[in-house]
Coordinates of C-alpha atoms in Angstrom, one line a residue:
M1 CA -18.7 52.5 -15.5
V2 CA -18.8 49.0 -14.0
L3 CA -15.6 47.1 -13.2
L4 CA -15.9 43.7 -12.9
H5 CA -13.2 41.1 -11.3
V6 CA -13.7 37.2 -11.2
L7 CA -12.1 35.0 -8.0
F8 CA -10.7 31.9 -9.6
E9 CA -9.9 28.9 -7.3
H10 CA -7.4 26.1 -8.5
A11 CA -5.9 23.6 -6.1
S12 CA -2.8 26.1 -6.2
G13 CA -4.2 29.4 -4.8
Y14 CA -6.6 32.4 -5.7
A15 CA -6.7 34.6 -8.5
L16 CA -8.9 37.7 -8.8
F17 CA -9.0 38.3 -13.3
A18 CA -10.1 41.3 -14.2
V19 CA -12.7 41.6 -17.2
K20 CA -12.7 44.0 -19.7
E21 CA -15.4 45.6 -21.4
V22 CA -18.2 44.2 -19.1
E23 CA -21.5 46.0 -21.2
E24 CA -20.5 44.6 -24.7
I25 CA -19.4 41.1 -23.2
G26 CA -22.9 40.8 -21.3
M27 CA -24.4 41.7 -24.3
L28 CA -22.4 39.5 -27.0
L29 CA -23.0 36.0 -24.9
P30 CA -22.3 33.6 -27.4
Q31 CA -19.3 35.3 -29.5
V32 CA -17.4 35.0 -25.9
E33 CA -18.5 31.3 -25.4
E34 CA -16.6 30.7 -28.8
S35 CA -14.2 33.7 -28.4
V36 CA -13.2 31.1 -24.4
L37 CA -11.4 28.0 -26.3
S38 CA -8.5 30.6 -28.3
I39 CA -6.5 32.2 -25.7
G40 CA -5.6 34.9 -28.1
K41 CA -9.0 36.1 -27.8
F42 CA -9.5 35.0 -24.3
N43 CA -6.4 37.3 -23.4
S44 CA -7.9 39.7 -24.7
M45 CA -11.0 40.3 -23.0
V46 CA -9.7 38.9 -19.0
S47 CA -6.2 40.0 -17.5
L48 CA -5.0 38.7 -14.2
A49 CA -4.9 41.4 -11.7
A50 CA -3.6 39.4 -8.7
F51 CA -2.6 35.7 -7.6
F52 CA -2.1 34.1 -4.2
P53 CA -0.6 30.6 -3.2
F54 CA -0.8 28.1 -0.9
K55 CA 1.9 28.4 1.6
S56 CA 1.2 24.3 2.3
A57 CA -0.8 21.0 0.8
Q58 CA -2.6 22.0 4.4
A59 CA -3.6 25.6 3.5
A60 CA -5.1 24.0 0.2
L61 CA -7.2 21.7 2.0
E62 CA -8.5 23.6 4.8
N63 CA -9.4 26.8 1.7
M64 CA -11.1 23.6 0.0
N65 CA -12.9 22.9 2.7
A66 CA -14.0 26.3 3.8
I67 CA -15.3 27.3 0.3
S68 CA -17.1 23.8 0.1
E69 CA -19.4 24.9 3.1
G70 CA -19.7 28.2 2.1
V71 CA -17.7 29.9 4.4
V72 CA -15.5 32.8 3.7
H73 CA -12.1 31.9 5.1
A74 CA -9.6 33.8 6.2
D75 CA -7.1 33.7 3.5
L76 CA -9.4 35.1 0.9
K77 CA -10.9 37.7 2.9
L78 CA -7.3 39.3 3.0
F79 CA -6.5 38.7 -1.0
L80 CA -10.0 40.2 -1.4
E81 CA -8.9 43.3 0.5
T82 CA -5.6 43.4 -0.7
N83 CA -7.0 43.8 -4.4
L84 CA -10.1 43.8 -4.8
P85 CA -10.8 48.1 -5.0
L86 CA -13.4 48.3 -2.8
S87 CA -13.6 52.9 -3.2
G88 CA -13.7 54.6 -6.5
K89 CA -15.9 55.6 -9.1
K90 CA -16.0 52.9 -10.6
K91 CA -18.4 50.2 -9.4
A92 CA -16.9 47.4 -7.9
M93 CA -18.9 44.0 -9.1
L94 CA -17.4 40.6 -8.6
G95 CA -17.7 37.8 -10.4
V96 CA -18.2 34.2 -8.0
S97 CA -18.9 30.8 -9.4
D98 CA -20.5 29.2 -5.8
A99 CA -23.9 30.6 -5.0
K100 CA -23.3 29.7 -1.8
V101 CA -19.7 32.0 -1.4
G102 CA -21.5 34.4 -3.1
A103 CA -23.6 35.6 -0.5
A104 CA -21.1 34.9 1.7
L105 CA -18.8 37.8 0.3
Q106 CA -21.8 40.0 -0.1
E107 CA -22.4 39.9 4.0
E108 CA -18.4 39.8 4.2
F109 CA -17.4 43.1 2.0
T110 CA -20.7 44.7 0.9
I111 CA -19.9 44.8 -2.6
S112 CA -22.7 43.5 -5.6
I113 CA -22.0 39.5 -6.4
Q114 CA -22.7 38.1 -9.8
T115 CA -22.6 34.3 -10.1
G116 CA -24.6 33.2 -13.6
G117 CA -24.3 34.4 -17.3
V118 CA -21.2 35.9 -18.8
V119 CA -19.5 35.4 -15.5
A120 CA -20.2 30.8 -15.8
E121 CA -18.3 31.9 -19.1
I122 CA -15.2 33.1 -18.2
T123 CA -14.7 31.0 -15.4
R124 CA -15.2 28.4 -18.0
G125 CA -12.3 30.0 -20.1
V126 CA -9.7 30.4 -16.9
R127 CA -10.4 26.9 -15.9
L128 CA -9.5 25.6 -19.5
H129 CA -6.5 28.2 -19.7
F130 CA -4.9 28.9 -16.0
H131 CA -1.8 27.7 -16.5
S132 CA -0.9 29.6 -19.6
L133 CA -3.0 33.6 -17.8
V134 CA -0.3 32.6 -14.1
K135 CA 3.0 32.9 -15.2
G136 CA 5.7 30.2 -13.9
L137 CA 2.9 27.7 -13.6
T138 CA 2.8 24.5 -16.0
A139 CA 0.0 22.9 -16.6
Q140 CA 2.0 19.7 -15.5
A141 CA 2.3 21.9 -11.9
A142 CA -1.2 22.8 -12.1
S143 CA -2.9 19.1 -12.5
K144 CA -0.8 17.8 -9.7
A145 CA -1.8 20.2 -7.4
Q146 CA -4.7 19.5 -8.0
L147 CA -4.6 15.1 -8.1
G148 CA -2.7 16.2 -4.5
L149 CA -5.7 18.4 -3.4
G150 CA -8.2 15.8 -4.4
H151 CA -7.3 12.7 -2.3
S152 CA -6.7 15.5 0.5
Y153 CA -10.2 16.2 0.4
S154 CA -11.9 13.3 -0.6
R155 CA -9.6 10.9 2.3
A156 CA -11.0 13.6 4.9
K157 CA -14.3 13.8 3.7
V158 CA -14.2 9.3 3.9
K159 CA -12.5 10.0 7.6
F160 CA -15.3 12.5 8.6
N161 CA -18.5 10.4 7.6
V162 CA -20.3 9.1 10.7
N163 CA -21.9 6.4 9.3
R164 CA -18.9 4.4 7.8
V165 CA -18.7 2.0 10.7
D166 CA -21.8 0.1 9.3
N167 CA -20.2 -0.6 6.1
M168 CA -17.9 -3.1 8.6
I169 CA -21.8 -4.5 9.4
I170 CA -22.4 -4.8 5.5
Q171 CA -19.5 -6.5 4.9
S172 CA -19.4 -8.8 7.7
I173 CA -23.0 -10.1 6.8
A174 CA -22.2 -10.8 3.5
L175 CA -19.3 -13.1 4.3
L176 CA -21.9 -14.9 6.7
D177 CA -24.0 -15.7 4.2
Q178 CA -21.2 -17.0 1.9
L179 CA -20.2 -18.6 4.7
D180 CA -23.2 -20.4 4.9
K181 CA -23.4 -21.5 2.0
D182 CA -19.5 -22.5 1.2
I183 CA -19.2 -25.0 4.7
N184 CA -23.0 -26.9 3.4
T185 CA -21.1 -27.4 -0.7
F186 CA -17.7 -28.6 1.2
S187 CA -19.5 -30.0 3.5
M188 CA -21.9 -32.1 1.0
R189 CA -18.8 -32.7 -0.4
V190 CA -17.5 -34.6 2.5
R191 CA -20.2 -36.3 3.4
E192 CA -20.0 -38.8 -0.7
W193 CA -16.5 -38.8 -0.2
Y194 CA -16.3 -39.7 2.8
G195 CA -20.0 -42.2 2.4
Y196 CA -18.2 -44.7 0.1
H197 CA -16.3 -46.1 3.0
F198 CA -18.8 -45.2 6.0
P199 CA -22.3 -44.9 4.9
E200 CA -23.7 -45.3 8.1
L201 CA -22.2 -42.7 9.4
I202 CA -24.4 -40.0 7.9
K203 CA -27.7 -41.4 8.9
I204 CA -26.6 -41.4 12.8
V205 CA -24.5 -38.2 12.3
A206 CA -27.1 -34.9 10.8
D207 CA -24.8 -31.8 11.7
N208 CA -23.1 -30.7 8.9
S209 CA -19.8 -29.4 10.8
T210 CA -19.9 -32.6 13.9
Y211 CA -20.0 -35.0 10.5
C212 CA -16.7 -32.9 9.2
R213 CA -15.3 -34.0 12.7
L214 CA -16.7 -37.2 13.0
A215 CA -14.8 -38.0 9.7
Q216 CA -11.3 -35.7 10.6
L217 CA -11.2 -37.8 13.9
I218 CA -12.3 -41.4 12.8
G219 CA -10.0 -41.7 9.5
N220 CA -10.1 -45.4 8.5
R221 CA -13.3 -47.0 10.8
K222 CA -11.7 -50.3 11.2
E223 CA -9.1 -48.8 13.9
L224 CA -12.0 -48.2 16.1
S225 CA -11.9 -49.5 19.2
E226 CA -13.9 -49.1 22.8
E227 CA -10.8 -47.1 23.7
S228 CA -11.0 -44.0 21.4
L229 CA -15.0 -44.4 22.4
E230 CA -14.4 -41.1 25.3
S231 CA -13.3 -39.0 22.2
L232 CA -16.2 -39.5 20.4
E233 CA -18.5 -39.1 22.5
E234 CA -16.4 -35.3 23.1
V235 CA -17.8 -34.3 19.6
V236 CA -20.9 -36.2 19.1
M237 CA -22.3 -35.0 22.9
D238 CA -23.7 -37.7 23.5
A239 CA -23.3 -41.4 24.7
A240 CA -26.1 -43.3 22.7
K241 CA -24.6 -41.5 19.6
A242 CA -21.3 -42.3 20.0
Q243 CA -21.5 -46.6 20.6
A244 CA -23.5 -46.3 17.7
I245 CA -20.7 -45.2 15.3
L246 CA -19.2 -47.4 17.3
D247 CA -21.1 -50.7 16.9
A248 CA -22.1 -48.9 12.9
S249 CA -18.1 -49.4 11.7
R250 CA -17.6 -52.6 12.7
S251 CA -20.9 -53.9 10.9
S252 CA -20.3 -51.3 8.3
M253 CA -20.5 -51.9 4.2
G254 CA -18.2 -49.3 3.5
M255 CA -15.5 -50.2 0.8
D256 CA -12.0 -49.7 1.7
I257 CA -9.8 -47.2 1.9
S258 CA -6.5 -45.9 1.0
P259 CA -4.3 -44.1 3.3
I260 CA -3.9 -41.2 0.5
D261 CA -7.6 -41.7 -0.3
L262 CA -7.9 -40.8 4.3
I263 CA -5.7 -37.7 4.3
N264 CA -7.3 -36.0 1.2
I265 CA -10.7 -36.6 3.5
E266 CA -9.2 -35.8 6.8
R267 CA -7.4 -32.2 5.5
F268 CA -10.4 -31.5 3.4
S269 CA -12.6 -31.6 6.7
N270 CA -9.7 -30.3 8.8
R271 CA -10.2 -26.5 6.4
V272 CA -14.3 -27.1 6.3
V273 CA -14.4 -27.2 10.1
S274 CA -12.0 -24.4 10.7
L275 CA -14.3 -22.1 8.7
A276 CA -17.1 -23.4 11.0
A277 CA -15.3 -22.1 13.5
Y278 CA -14.1 -18.8 12.0
R279 CA -17.7 -17.9 11.1
L280 CA -19.1 -18.8 15.0
E281 CA -16.2 -15.5 15.6
L282 CA -17.6 -13.6 12.4
Q283 CA -21.2 -13.7 14.6
E284 CA -19.1 -12.6 17.5
Y285 CA -18.5 -10.0 15.8
L286 CA -20.7 -9.0 13.9
R287 CA -23.1 -9.1 17.2
S288 CA -20.6 -6.5 19.2
K289 CA -20.2 -4.3 15.6
M290 CA -24.2 -4.4 16.2
S291 CA -24.1 -3.3 19.5
Q292 CA -21.9 -0.2 18.9
V293 CA -23.2 0.4 15.6
A294 CA -26.6 0.1 16.0
P295 CA -28.0 -1.3 19.3
N296 CA -31.6 -0.4 19.6
L297 CA -32.1 -2.0 16.2
A298 CA -30.4 -5.2 17.6
A299 CA -32.1 -5.3 20.1
L300 CA -35.4 -5.6 19.1
I301 CA -34.9 -8.0 15.8
G302 CA -32.1 -9.1 16.6
E303 CA -28.3 -8.4 15.2
V304 CA -28.8 -11.1 12.2
V305 CA -31.8 -10.5 10.7
G306 CA -30.9 -5.6 11.6
A307 CA -27.4 -6.5 9.5
R308 CA -29.8 -8.2 6.8
L309 CA -32.1 -4.9 6.4
I310 CA -29.1 -2.4 7.0
S311 CA -26.8 -4.2 3.9
H312 CA -29.9 -4.6 1.8
A313 CA -30.8 -1.2 2.6
G314 CA -27.2 0.4 1.2
S315 CA -26.7 2.1 5.0
L316 CA -28.2 2.7 8.6
T317 CA -29.4 6.7 7.2
N318 CA -30.9 5.0 4.1
L319 CA -32.4 2.3 6.3
A320 CA -33.7 5.2 8.8
K321 CA -34.6 7.7 6.1
Y322 CA -37.0 4.6 4.3
P323 CA -41.2 4.5 5.4
A324 CA -42.0 1.7 7.1
S325 CA -44.0 -0.1 4.9
T326 CA -41.0 0.6 2.5
V327 CA -39.4 -1.4 5.3
Q328 CA -41.8 -3.8 5.7
I329 CA -41.4 -5.5 2.3
L330 CA -37.8 -4.3 1.8
G331 CA -36.3 -7.6 0.3
A332 CA -39.5 -9.0 -1.4
E333 CA -39.2 -6.7 -4.3
K334 CA -39.1 -9.2 -7.2
A335 CA -42.4 -10.6 -5.3
L336 CA -43.6 -7.0 -5.2
F337 CA -43.2 -6.0 -9.2
R338 CA -44.8 -9.4 -9.9
A339 CA -47.5 -8.7 -8.0
L340 CA -48.3 -5.8 -9.2
K341 CA -47.9 -6.5 -13.0
T342 CA -50.0 -9.6 -12.6
R343 CA -52.3 -7.2 -10.0
G344 CA -52.5 -10.0 -7.4
N345 CA -51.8 -9.9 -3.6
T346 CA -48.7 -7.3 -3.2
P347 CA -46.3 -9.6 0.3
K348 CA -46.8 -8.7 3.8
Y349 CA -43.1 -9.2 4.5
G350 CA -39.9 -9.2 3.4
L351 CA -36.1 -10.1 5.3
I352 CA -38.3 -8.9 8.8
F353 CA -40.1 -12.5 8.5
H354 CA -36.8 -14.5 9.5
S355 CA -38.0 -12.4 13.4
T356 CA -39.0 -14.9 15.6
F357 CA -42.0 -12.4 16.1
I358 CA -43.7 -13.4 12.5
G359 CA -42.8 -17.5 13.1
R360 CA -44.5 -17.1 16.5
A361 CA -47.9 -15.1 15.2
A362 CA -50.9 -16.9 13.8
A363 CA -51.3 -16.9 9.9
K364 CA -54.3 -14.5 10.2
N365 CA -52.4 -12.5 12.5
K366 CA -48.7 -12.5 10.1
G367 CA -49.7 -9.8 8.2
R368 CA -50.2 -7.5 11.4
I369 CA -48.1 -8.2 13.1
S370 CA -45.3 -7.8 10.2
R371 CA -46.7 -4.2 9.7
Y372 CA -46.4 -3.5 13.5
L373 CA -42.7 -4.9 13.6
A374 CA -41.7 -2.9 10.4
N375 CA -43.1 0.5 11.9
K376 CA -40.7 -0.9 15.1
C377 CA -37.5 -0.7 12.8
T378 CA -38.1 2.5 11.2
I379 CA -38.3 4.0 15.0
A380 CA -35.4 1.7 16.0
S381 CA -32.9 2.5 13.2
R382 CA -33.7 6.4 13.2
I383 CA -32.6 6.8 17.0
D384 CA -29.7 4.6 16.4
C385 CA -28.6 6.4 13.1
F386 CA -29.8 10.5 15.1
S387 CA -28.4 9.7 19.0
E388 CA -25.1 11.3 20.5
V389 CA -24.5 8.5 22.8
P390 CA -25.6 4.7 21.6
T391 CA -28.2 2.9 24.0
S392 CA -30.4 0.3 24.3
V393 CA -32.8 1.4 26.0
F394 CA -35.8 2.3 23.0
G395 CA -35.0 -1.2 21.6
D396 CA -35.6 -2.7 24.6
K397 CA -38.9 -0.9 25.3
L398 CA -40.4 -1.5 21.6
R399 CA -38.9 -5.1 21.8
E400 CA -41.5 -4.8 25.3
Q401 CA -44.8 -2.9 22.8
V402 CA -44.3 -6.0 19.9
E403 CA -44.4 -8.5 22.9
E404 CA -47.4 -7.3 24.3
R405 CA -49.0 -6.4 20.4
L406 CA -48.7 -10.5 19.8
S407 CA -50.2 -11.5 23.1
F408 CA -53.2 -8.5 22.8
Y409 CA -53.9 -11.1 19.5
E410 CA -53.1 -14.2 20.8
T411 CA -55.2 -13.3 24.7
G412 CA -57.3 -9.8 23.9
N413 CA -55.2 -8.1 26.3
V414 CA -55.2 -4.7 26.4
P415 CA -51.7 -3.5 25.5
R416 CA -49.7 0.6 27.1
K417 CA -50.0 3.1 25.1
N418 CA -47.5 3.9 23.1
V419 CA -46.6 7.8 24.7
D420 CA -46.5 6.2 28.3
V421 CA -44.0 3.8 27.1
M422 CA -41.5 6.4 25.2
K423 CA -42.0 8.8 28.0
E424 CA -40.2 5.2 29.9
A425 CA -37.7 5.3 27.6
V426 CA -36.9 8.9 26.9
K427 CA -36.3 8.7 31.2
E428 CA -34.1 5.3 31.1
A429 CA -32.0 6.6 27.7
T430 CA -31.2 10.0 30.0
D431 CA -30.2 8.5 32.5
V432 CA -27.6 5.4 31.0
A433 CA -26.4 8.2 28.3
A434 CA -25.6 10.1 31.7
E435 CA -23.9 7.3 33.2
I436 CA -21.8 6.9 29.5
K437 CA -21.0 10.5 29.3
R438 CA -19.6 10.0 33.0
K439 CA -17.4 6.3 32.8
L440 CA -15.7 8.2 29.5
E441 CA -15.4 11.2 30.5
K442 CA -13.3 8.7 33.6
K443 CA -11.7 7.1 30.5
E444 CA -10.5 10.2 29.8
K445 CA -9.4 11.3 32.6
K446 CA -7.7 7.7 33.9
R447 CA -6.0 7.8 30.6
K448 CA -4.3 11.6 30.4
K449 CA -3.6 10.8 34.0
R450 CA -1.2 7.4 32.8
E451 CA -0.1 9.2 30.1
K452 CA 0.9 12.2 32.4
K453 CA 2.9 9.5 34.8
L454 CA 4.8 7.5 31.7
Q455 CA 6.1 11.6 30.9
E456 CA 6.9 12.2 34.7
E457 CA 8.8 8.8 34.1
N458 CA 10.5 8.6 31.6
G459 CA 11.5 12.7 32.4
E460 CA 13.0 10.6 35.8
A461 CA 14.5 8.3 34.0
N462 CA 16.9 10.4 32.4
G463 CA 17.8 12.8 34.8
E464 CA 18.2 9.4 37.4
V465 CA 21.0 8.3 34.3
E466 CA 22.9 12.0 33.8
V467 CA 23.0 11.8 37.6
E468 CA 24.1 8.2 37.4
N469 CA 26.9 9.4 34.9
G470 CA 27.9 12.2 37.0
E471 CA 27.7 9.8 40.2
A472 CA 30.3 6.7 38.0
E473 CA 32.1 9.9 37.3
V474 CA 32.4 10.8 41.1
A475 CA 33.2 7.2 41.9
V476 CA 35.7 7.0 39.5
V477 CA 37.2 10.4 41.1
K478 CA 37.0 8.9 44.3
K479 CA 38.8 5.6 43.3
K480 CA 42.1 7.4 42.0
K481 CA 42.1 9.4 45.3
K482 CA 41.8 6.6 47.8
K483 CA 44.2 4.3 45.5
Q484 CA 46.7 7.6 46.1
A485 CA 45.8 7.6 49.3
A486 CA 46.8 4.0 50.0
E487 CA 50.0 4.4 48.1
E488 CA 51.1 7.2 50.5
N489 CA 49.8 5.7 53.2
E490 CA 52.2 2.2 52.6
A491 CA 55.3 4.8 52.2
E492 CA 54.8 6.5 55.7
M493 CA 54.0 2.4 56.5
E494 CA 57.5 1.4 55.3
E495 CA 59.4 5.0 56.8
A496 CA 57.9 4.0 59.5
P497 CA 59.2 0.7 60.7
A498 CA 62.9 2.2 58.7
A499 CA 62.7 4.9 61.9
E500 CA 62.5 2.6 64.7
N501 CA 65.3 0.3 63.7
G502 CA 67.6 3.4 63.2
A503 CA 68.3 6.7 62.5
V504 CA 71.3 5.4 60.3
D505 CA 69.1 4.4 57.4
A506 CA 66.6 7.9 57.5
P507 CA 69.5 9.9 55.8
A508 CA 70.5 7.8 53.5
K509 CA 66.8 7.6 52.2
K510 CA 67.1 11.9 52.2
K511 CA 69.8 11.7 50.5
K512 CA 68.9 9.1 48.2
K513 CA 65.8 11.8 47.5
R514 CA 68.5 13.7 47.1
K515 CA 70.1 12.6 44.7
A516 CA 66.9 11.8 42.8
E517 CA 66.0 15.5 42.5
A518 CA 69.6 16.5 41.5
E519 CA 70.2 13.7 38.5
E520 CA 66.1 15.4 36.9
V521 CA 68.2 18.7 37.5
E522 CA 71.4 17.3 35.6
V523 CA 69.8 15.7 32.9
K524 CA 67.2 18.9 32.3
A525 CA 70.7 21.1 32.1
E526 CA 72.0 18.9 30.0
E527 CA 69.1 18.6 27.4
A528 CA 69.2 21.7 27.5
A529 CA 72.4 22.5 26.5
A530 CA 72.4 19.9 24.1
T531 CA 69.6 21.5 21.9
D532 CA 72.5 25.1 22.5
N533 CA 75.5 23.4 21.9
G534 CA 74.2 21.1 19.0
A535 CA 76.2 18.0 18.7
E536 CA 79.1 18.9 21.1
E537 CA 77.7 16.1 24.1
T538 CA 77.1 12.8 22.8
E539 CA 75.5 10.9 25.7
T540 CA 72.2 9.6 24.7
P541 CA 68.9 9.4 26.8
A542 CA 69.8 5.0 27.4
K543 CA 73.4 6.3 28.5
K544 CA 71.7 8.8 31.2
K545 CA 69.6 6.2 32.3
K546 CA 72.3 3.3 32.4
K547 CA 74.0 6.2 35.1
R548 CA 71.1 6.6 36.7
K549 CA 70.7 2.4 37.4
T550 CA 73.8 2.6 38.4
E551 CA 74.3 5.2 40.9
E552 CA 70.6 4.2 42.5
A553 CA 72.5 0.3 42.9
E554 CA 75.7 1.7 45.0
P555 CA 74.7 0.7 48.0
A556 CA 73.2 3.4 50.9
E557 CA 76.9 2.7 53.3
E558 CA 78.9 4.7 51.8
T559 CA 77.9 7.8 53.5
P560 CA 80.8 9.9 53.6
E561 CA 80.7 10.5 50.3
T562 CA 77.4 12.8 50.6
P563 CA 80.4 16.0 51.0
V564 CA 81.9 15.4 47.5
S565 CA 78.2 15.1 45.7
E566 CA 77.0 18.3 47.2
K567 CA 80.2 19.8 46.0
K568 CA 79.1 18.3 42.4
K569 CA 75.6 19.4 43.0
K570 CA 76.5 23.2 43.6
K571 CA 78.8 23.0 40.8
K572 CA 76.9 22.0 38.2
K573 CA 73.9 24.2 39.1
K574 CA 76.4 26.9 38.6
E575 CA 76.9 25.7 34.9
A576 CA 72.9 25.2 34.4
A577 CA 72.8 29.0 35.3
D578 CA 75.9 29.9 33.3

């Protein structure tokens, strides 16, 4: 008796389904195909054995990547170990949709794996009715999980694409070609428009961008004078041409133009000048990108031609896959198919015709040198595509080889052998690669040190802030203490001269102190009595304050009354005690 379980991988988790009556189902495959569409019939064949939901979107993505690479993830292993009956009377068989995952599981668990036939049909049914077979999972939730995982999976695939940088080169060269066309069209428009006012300028200045800058600078030709000669020289970079422009403006046959028309011409020519400036910046950007992505191809054939080859091929990888014969006629497909159709001569070169090597070769050697150059371009593109550390060593050596071959066709000097040149190139490339790696490691160390320093500085700054706060609190306390000490010193200083002037004032001050203490005791006693007796006492705190003031206002010379006051104090103390 065979027990078949089918593993199904979903965006929400792993599911294990038990299939009933495997032998009968295997024999009746057409009936299975029909019953897949009906949920009732499908439920009679298949039942959910176990379900393992993913904890997070990150876990789902990790499991998806593992399955796509044919690797058994730890979650899948745990799930199958827990729920798959590996030991028993019945032979366990696991149905898997992907053959690579099946092979990996067979190595892991040593069980029989089935991938085709009935398993494929059951998997199709499970995929169709999955949200109905798993309790608590709706169709909307399942579709949301699939959409989210699909986005993250495709984003990760694009992110890990090694050759994604060549997209920038393809877009840059396409934009560069478009800019060339636009600048040419706009410059012709400026020439035609401004030519009504100053037709002689077209013959003097041939360059489009220079013409637009002059149209922007001159404006009305009647306003040109000897003073504007320097500014004209700056634009034209030629004193004779600047003088010729000035002379032509004085004897021009052009029509007069209104100020509003001049303003529009100046604006448009300003736009063309800015486009020309941007084109130069874009060319510099393309040069830097080519030196990073395909340095050998750029060193061999130039940045622009190399970028055009990559763009026409679709990517650097595609270009590396092409044979030399395809690279040779890349860009001349129309001529090739026309030649094949008419049984004429096939083209000798395509995009590589723009290289300087073919232009320098004699007419009879153009085909030879284009074939040789295409061969070297293929080698350079493959080195660029598959090398870990990009260097331009091989490109320089290949360029030297092409130069030697050119001189061989012209003078007959025998060029070096390819083996010797490549040996030299490999030796140099390893040295350069080691140097680059060392520099990168240095940079990485410096970056880590910088980060560490910043962290330490941040920690110190926080500590300093805490210390400063603590010091500030201490300073406040010290200031308070100093104030108190200063007040005490002042009191002592006041007491000291009084003691020097005579001993009469000292007992008076002591009496005052005693009086104040006695009054405080009286006030407390009266308050206590007032709380005990209720409304017996009619004196208010205001009256008491008045009494204190009057007593303090009494002169300190009444020394004979001291015994009386002492007796009163004693009486009041006794009353308070009672």
